[in-house]
Short mmCIF file of C-alpha atoms in Angstrom, two decimals:
data_model
loop_
_atom_site.label_atom_id
_atom_site.label_comp_id
_atom_site.label_asym_id
_atom_site.label_seq_id
_atom_site.Cartn_x
_atom_site.Cartn_y
_atom_site.Cartn_z
CA MET A 330 0.00 0.00 0.00
CA ALA A 331 1.32 3.46 -0.91
CA GLU A 332 2.73 5.60 1.90
CA LYS A 333 0.24 8.37 1.08
CA ASP A 334 -2.67 5.93 1.43
CA LYS A 335 -1.40 4.83 4.85
CA TRP A 336 -1.38 8.41 6.11
CA LYS A 337 -4.90 9.01 4.77
CA HIS A 338 -6.27 6.19 6.89
CA PHE A 339 -4.12 7.22 9.87
CA SER A 340 -5.38 10.83 9.74
CA ARG A 341 -9.02 9.79 9.28
CA GLY A 342 -8.82 7.46 12.25
CA ALA A 343 -7.06 10.11 14.34
CA MET A 344 -9.65 12.80 13.58
CA ALA A 345 -12.61 10.51 14.18
CA GLY A 346 -11.15 9.11 17.39
CA GLY A 347 -10.14 12.54 18.68
CA LEU A 348 -13.62 14.04 18.33
CA ALA A 349 -15.24 11.03 19.99
CA ALA A 350 -12.70 11.18 22.83
CA ILE A 351 -13.51 14.82 23.64
CA LEU A 352 -17.27 14.25 23.55
CA PHE A 353 -17.28 11.16 25.75
CA GLN A 354 -14.36 11.87 28.12
CA PRO A 355 -16.70 12.51 31.11
CA PHE A 356 -17.89 8.90 30.99
CA ASP A 357 -14.29 7.72 31.21
CA VAL A 358 -13.56 9.98 34.19
CA ILE A 359 -16.68 8.75 36.00
CA ARG A 360 -15.73 5.13 35.29
CA THR A 361 -12.20 5.68 36.59
CA HIS A 362 -13.56 7.20 39.81
CA GLN A 363 -16.00 4.36 40.37
CA GLN A 364 -13.29 1.77 39.87
CA GLY A 365 -10.64 3.71 41.80
CA SER A 366 -12.78 4.28 44.90
CA PHE A 367 -12.58 0.61 45.92
CA ALA A 368 -11.14 1.51 49.35
CA SER A 369 -12.99 4.68 50.36
CA ARG A 370 -16.35 4.28 48.59
CA PRO A 371 -16.91 0.69 47.47
CA ASN A 372 -20.48 1.39 46.32
CA LEU A 373 -19.95 4.75 44.60
CA THR A 374 -22.73 5.35 42.06
CA VAL A 375 -22.63 7.31 38.80
CA ARG A 376 -24.63 10.17 40.34
CA GLU A 377 -22.37 10.33 43.39
CA SER A 378 -19.29 10.31 41.17
CA VAL A 379 -20.60 13.26 39.15
CA ARG A 380 -21.44 15.24 42.30
CA ARG A 381 -18.05 14.49 43.82
CA LEU A 382 -16.15 15.57 40.70
CA ALA A 383 -18.27 18.70 40.27
CA SER A 384 -17.78 19.73 43.91
CA GLU A 385 -14.00 19.23 43.68
CA SER A 386 -13.28 21.06 40.43
CA GLY A 387 -16.51 22.14 38.77
CA VAL A 388 -17.85 20.91 35.45
CA THR A 389 -14.35 20.93 33.97
CA GLY A 390 -13.47 18.12 36.38
CA LEU A 391 -15.41 15.79 34.10
CA TRP A 392 -12.77 16.40 31.43
CA ARG A 393 -9.74 15.55 33.56
CA GLY A 394 -7.01 13.81 31.61
CA THR A 395 -8.34 14.98 28.23
CA THR A 396 -4.88 15.87 26.89
CA PRO A 397 -3.31 12.42 27.35
CA THR A 398 -6.61 10.92 26.18
CA LEU A 399 -6.41 12.88 22.93
CA LEU A 400 -2.78 11.96 22.35
CA ARG A 401 -3.49 8.31 23.11
CA VAL A 402 -6.72 8.07 21.10
CA CYS A 403 -5.55 10.05 18.07
CA GLY A 404 -2.33 8.07 17.83
CA GLY A 405 -3.98 4.78 18.74
CA ALA A 406 -6.98 5.20 16.40
CA GLY A 407 -4.68 6.25 13.58
CA LEU A 408 -2.53 3.15 14.03
CA TYR A 409 -5.61 0.97 14.47
CA PHE A 410 -7.42 2.01 11.31
CA SER A 411 -4.33 2.13 9.11
CA THR A 412 -3.44 -1.39 10.30
CA LEU A 413 -7.00 -2.65 9.75
CA HIS A 414 -7.02 -1.22 6.25
CA GLN A 415 -3.78 -2.96 5.41
CA LEU A 416 -5.27 -6.23 6.65
CA ASP A 417 -8.55 -5.58 4.77
CA ALA A 418 -10.39 -6.72 7.91
CA GLN A 419 -13.97 -6.16 6.77
CA ASN A 420 -13.60 -8.37 3.70
CA LEU A 421 -12.27 -11.38 5.60
CA ASN A 422 -14.22 -14.31 7.03
CA VAL A 423 -15.35 -14.32 10.67
CA LEU A 424 -12.10 -15.71 12.07
CA GLY A 425 -10.04 -13.44 9.83
CA SER A 426 -11.97 -10.33 10.93
CA PHE A 427 -11.55 -11.28 14.60
CA CYS A 428 -7.80 -11.84 14.23
CA ALA A 429 -7.31 -8.65 12.21
CA GLY A 430 -9.15 -6.54 14.79
CA ALA A 431 -7.30 -8.21 17.66
CA PHE A 432 -3.89 -7.69 16.06
CA ALA A 433 -4.56 -4.04 15.18
CA ARG A 434 -5.73 -3.25 18.72
CA SER A 435 -2.90 -5.09 20.48
CA PHE A 436 -0.33 -3.24 18.36
CA ALA A 437 -1.88 0.17 19.01
CA GLY A 438 -2.51 -0.64 22.69
CA PHE A 439 1.08 -1.63 23.39
CA VAL A 440 2.51 1.45 21.67
CA MET A 441 0.15 3.78 23.54
CA SER A 442 0.38 2.08 26.96
CA PRO A 443 2.42 4.86 28.66
CA LEU A 444 -0.24 7.44 27.77
CA THR A 445 -2.97 5.06 28.96
CA VAL A 446 -1.38 4.91 32.42
CA VAL A 447 -0.87 8.70 32.52
CA LYS A 448 -4.48 9.21 31.47
CA ALA A 449 -5.84 7.03 34.30
CA ARG A 450 -3.70 8.79 36.91
CA MET A 451 -4.68 12.27 35.71
CA GLU A 452 -8.38 11.31 35.64
CA TRP A 453 -8.14 10.04 39.21
CA ALA A 454 -5.91 12.74 40.70
CA ALA A 455 -7.37 15.26 43.13
CA PRO A 456 -7.11 18.86 41.86
CA SER A 457 -4.31 19.69 44.33
CA HIS A 458 -2.18 16.87 42.94
CA ASP A 459 -3.16 17.04 39.28
CA LYS A 460 -0.48 19.20 37.72
CA GLY A 461 -2.33 19.26 34.43
CA ALA A 462 0.91 18.44 32.64
CA ILE A 463 1.72 15.13 31.02
CA LEU A 464 5.48 15.52 31.43
CA ALA A 465 5.10 16.25 35.15
CA GLU A 466 3.00 13.11 35.60
CA MET A 467 5.44 11.03 33.58
CA ARG A 468 8.36 12.24 35.71
CA ARG A 469 6.40 11.38 38.85
CA MET A 470 5.64 7.91 37.49
CA ALA A 471 9.26 7.31 36.53
CA ALA A 472 10.43 8.36 39.99
CA GLU A 473 7.89 6.09 41.74
CA HIS A 474 7.97 2.99 39.54
CA GLY A 475 10.71 3.33 36.93
CA ILE A 476 10.18 2.45 33.27
CA ARG A 477 7.98 -0.51 34.23
CA GLY A 478 5.47 1.95 35.67
CA PHE A 479 4.55 3.06 32.16
CA TYR A 480 3.33 -0.45 31.40
CA ARG A 481 1.38 -1.07 34.60
CA GLY A 482 -1.77 -2.95 33.72
CA ILE A 483 -0.60 -3.75 30.18
CA ILE A 484 -1.71 -7.40 30.46
CA PRO A 485 -5.33 -6.69 31.50
CA THR A 486 -5.35 -3.80 29.00
CA LEU A 487 -4.56 -6.24 26.20
CA LEU A 488 -6.97 -8.81 27.68
CA ARG A 489 -9.63 -6.10 27.44
CA ASP A 490 -8.77 -4.45 24.13
CA VAL A 491 -7.73 -7.43 22.01
CA PRO A 492 -10.95 -9.49 22.41
CA PHE A 493 -13.03 -6.28 22.36
CA SER A 494 -11.64 -5.23 19.02
CA GLY A 495 -11.84 -8.73 17.60
CA LEU A 496 -15.47 -9.06 18.69
CA TYR A 497 -16.35 -5.53 17.59
CA VAL A 498 -14.89 -5.78 14.09
CA THR A 499 -16.52 -9.18 13.58
CA LEU A 500 -19.97 -8.13 14.84
CA TYR A 501 -19.88 -4.71 13.20
CA SER A 502 -18.83 -5.96 9.76
CA ARG A 503 -21.44 -8.75 9.81
CA LEU A 504 -24.26 -6.50 11.04
CA LYS A 505 -23.39 -3.81 8.52
CA ALA A 506 -23.38 -6.34 5.68
CA SER A 507 -26.82 -7.62 6.74
CA VAL A 508 -28.48 -4.18 6.72
CA VAL A 509 -29.98 -3.07 3.42
CA CYS A 510 -30.74 0.65 3.20
CA ALA A 511 -30.51 3.67 0.92
CA ASP A 512 -27.17 5.48 0.67
CA GLU A 513 -28.52 8.54 2.50
CA HIS A 514 -29.29 6.34 5.52
CA ARG A 515 -26.00 4.45 5.49
CA VAL A 516 -24.27 6.60 8.14
CA ALA A 517 -27.19 6.17 10.57
CA ALA A 518 -27.33 2.43 9.83
CA ASN A 519 -23.60 2.06 10.43
CA PHE A 520 -23.93 3.97 13.71
CA ALA A 521 -26.74 1.67 14.86
CA CYS A 522 -24.67 -1.40 13.97
CA GLY A 523 -21.80 0.09 15.95
CA ILE A 524 -24.04 0.59 18.99
CA VAL A 525 -25.11 -3.05 19.04
CA ALA A 526 -21.58 -4.35 18.48
CA GLY A 527 -20.21 -1.98 21.14
CA VAL A 528 -22.67 -2.94 23.89
CA VAL A 529 -22.09 -6.66 23.46
CA SER A 530 -18.29 -6.38 23.20
CA THR A 531 -17.90 -3.93 26.10
CA ILE A 532 -19.90 -5.97 28.61
CA ILE A 533 -18.01 -9.16 27.77
CA VAL A 534 -14.55 -7.66 28.40
CA HIS A 535 -15.43 -5.25 31.25
CA PRO A 536 -13.89 -7.32 34.10
CA ALA A 537 -10.47 -6.86 32.46
CA ASP A 538 -11.06 -3.08 32.50
CA VAL A 539 -11.63 -3.17 36.27
CA VAL A 540 -8.39 -5.11 36.79
CA LYS A 541 -6.51 -2.73 34.48
CA THR A 542 -7.62 0.40 36.36
CA ARG A 543 -6.90 -1.15 39.77
CA MET A 544 -3.34 -2.05 38.68
CA GLN A 545 -2.72 1.46 37.31
CA LEU A 546 -3.97 3.25 40.44
CA ASP A 547 -3.14 0.87 43.31
CA ALA A 548 0.57 0.43 44.10
CA GLN A 549 -0.21 -2.86 45.88
CA ALA A 550 -1.79 -4.37 42.74
CA ILE A 551 1.34 -5.94 41.28
CA THR A 552 0.16 -8.97 39.28
CA VAL A 553 -3.03 -9.82 37.42
CA ARG A 554 -3.65 -12.93 39.54
CA ALA A 555 -3.19 -11.09 42.83
CA THR A 556 -5.44 -8.25 41.66
CA LEU A 557 -8.16 -10.67 40.57
CA ARG A 558 -8.02 -12.44 43.91
CA ARG A 559 -8.10 -9.20 45.88
CA ILE A 560 -11.10 -7.81 43.98
CA TYR A 561 -13.01 -11.06 44.46
CA VAL A 562 -12.20 -11.32 48.19
CA GLU A 563 -13.00 -7.67 48.94
CA GLU A 564 -16.05 -7.15 46.72
CA GLY A 565 -17.17 -10.49 45.33
CA PRO A 566 -18.28 -10.97 41.72
CA ARG A 567 -19.92 -7.52 41.68
CA GLY A 568 -16.49 -5.95 41.99
CA PHE A 569 -15.73 -6.93 38.41
CA LEU A 570 -18.67 -4.82 37.21
CA ARG A 571 -17.58 -1.57 38.86
CA GLY A 572 -18.03 1.30 36.41
CA VAL A 573 -19.80 -0.85 33.83
CA VAL A 574 -22.57 1.70 33.12
CA PRO A 575 -20.37 4.68 32.16
CA ARG A 576 -17.97 2.30 30.43
CA VAL A 577 -20.73 0.87 28.23
CA PHE A 578 -22.01 4.34 27.36
CA LYS A 579 -18.56 5.73 26.61
CA ARG A 580 -17.10 2.77 24.76
CA THR A 581 -20.25 2.02 22.78
CA PHE A 582 -21.05 5.52 21.56
CA SER A 583 -17.45 6.63 21.05
CA THR A 584 -16.59 3.52 19.04
CA ALA A 585 -19.78 3.75 16.97
CA LEU A 586 -19.15 7.45 16.29
CA THR A 587 -15.50 6.86 15.45
CA TRP A 588 -16.27 4.08 12.98
CA SER A 589 -19.16 6.01 11.39
CA MET A 590 -17.03 9.13 10.93
CA TYR A 591 -14.07 7.15 9.63
CA GLU A 592 -16.18 5.33 7.05
CA TYR A 593 -17.98 8.54 6.06
CA MET A 594 -14.65 10.30 5.43
CA SER A 595 -13.37 7.26 3.54
CA SER A 596 -16.47 7.17 1.33
CA ARG A 597 -16.10 10.85 0.42
CA THR A 598 -12.61 10.47 -1.09
#
């Protein structure tokens, strides 16, 4: 594939992902607070999370960590879509689509892992400790944990993102192919297909998201096995569903919007 074509798909993915990230960042912040309050507020609800964030730093508190989110999502979405296009994921069979989506997400997820950790810490940080600067947070992480700190939670991150992307690409491509509609309704139809694929995929992989956030925020959460055991002992099975509501809303709508925008831009050129 020509180098120019690669950059077209990278830029389309970056623009689509960036807009979706800004719009739905509050859901991610709420989810991080629900999952991170395992010690102080084990039963923190969505409404309580919103009130707590608003009282601490106003409405803007719902957009904590937007800068690292944008850098991570724009870079990650660009890599993801350019890789998927190279693999021609939507024209493969079911197994091929799953593997293509899984590979594209694991590649992008590993490259962007340092920004994922920074994002979680900046979303969680109290205003007095949130410097609002990525470099300051990265220096703090390096001082506390060394280089390994930038890859805290990488295993549950991949366990979340790889099957999610594989499931999403497979469901989305099959649903989209099964829907017959006029061209003027194609964007809306694609968005609806993305919603269905996103809800199913997000719920299935959500426990890995809980483990990922706990490992990124809790210094005592060293290994995946120990973190799984601790969550189960302290909270039972319900602990693995912490933050599932905002996560489903954010992941479902942002992914559906990103894919719809990406395909719309691709169809116009």
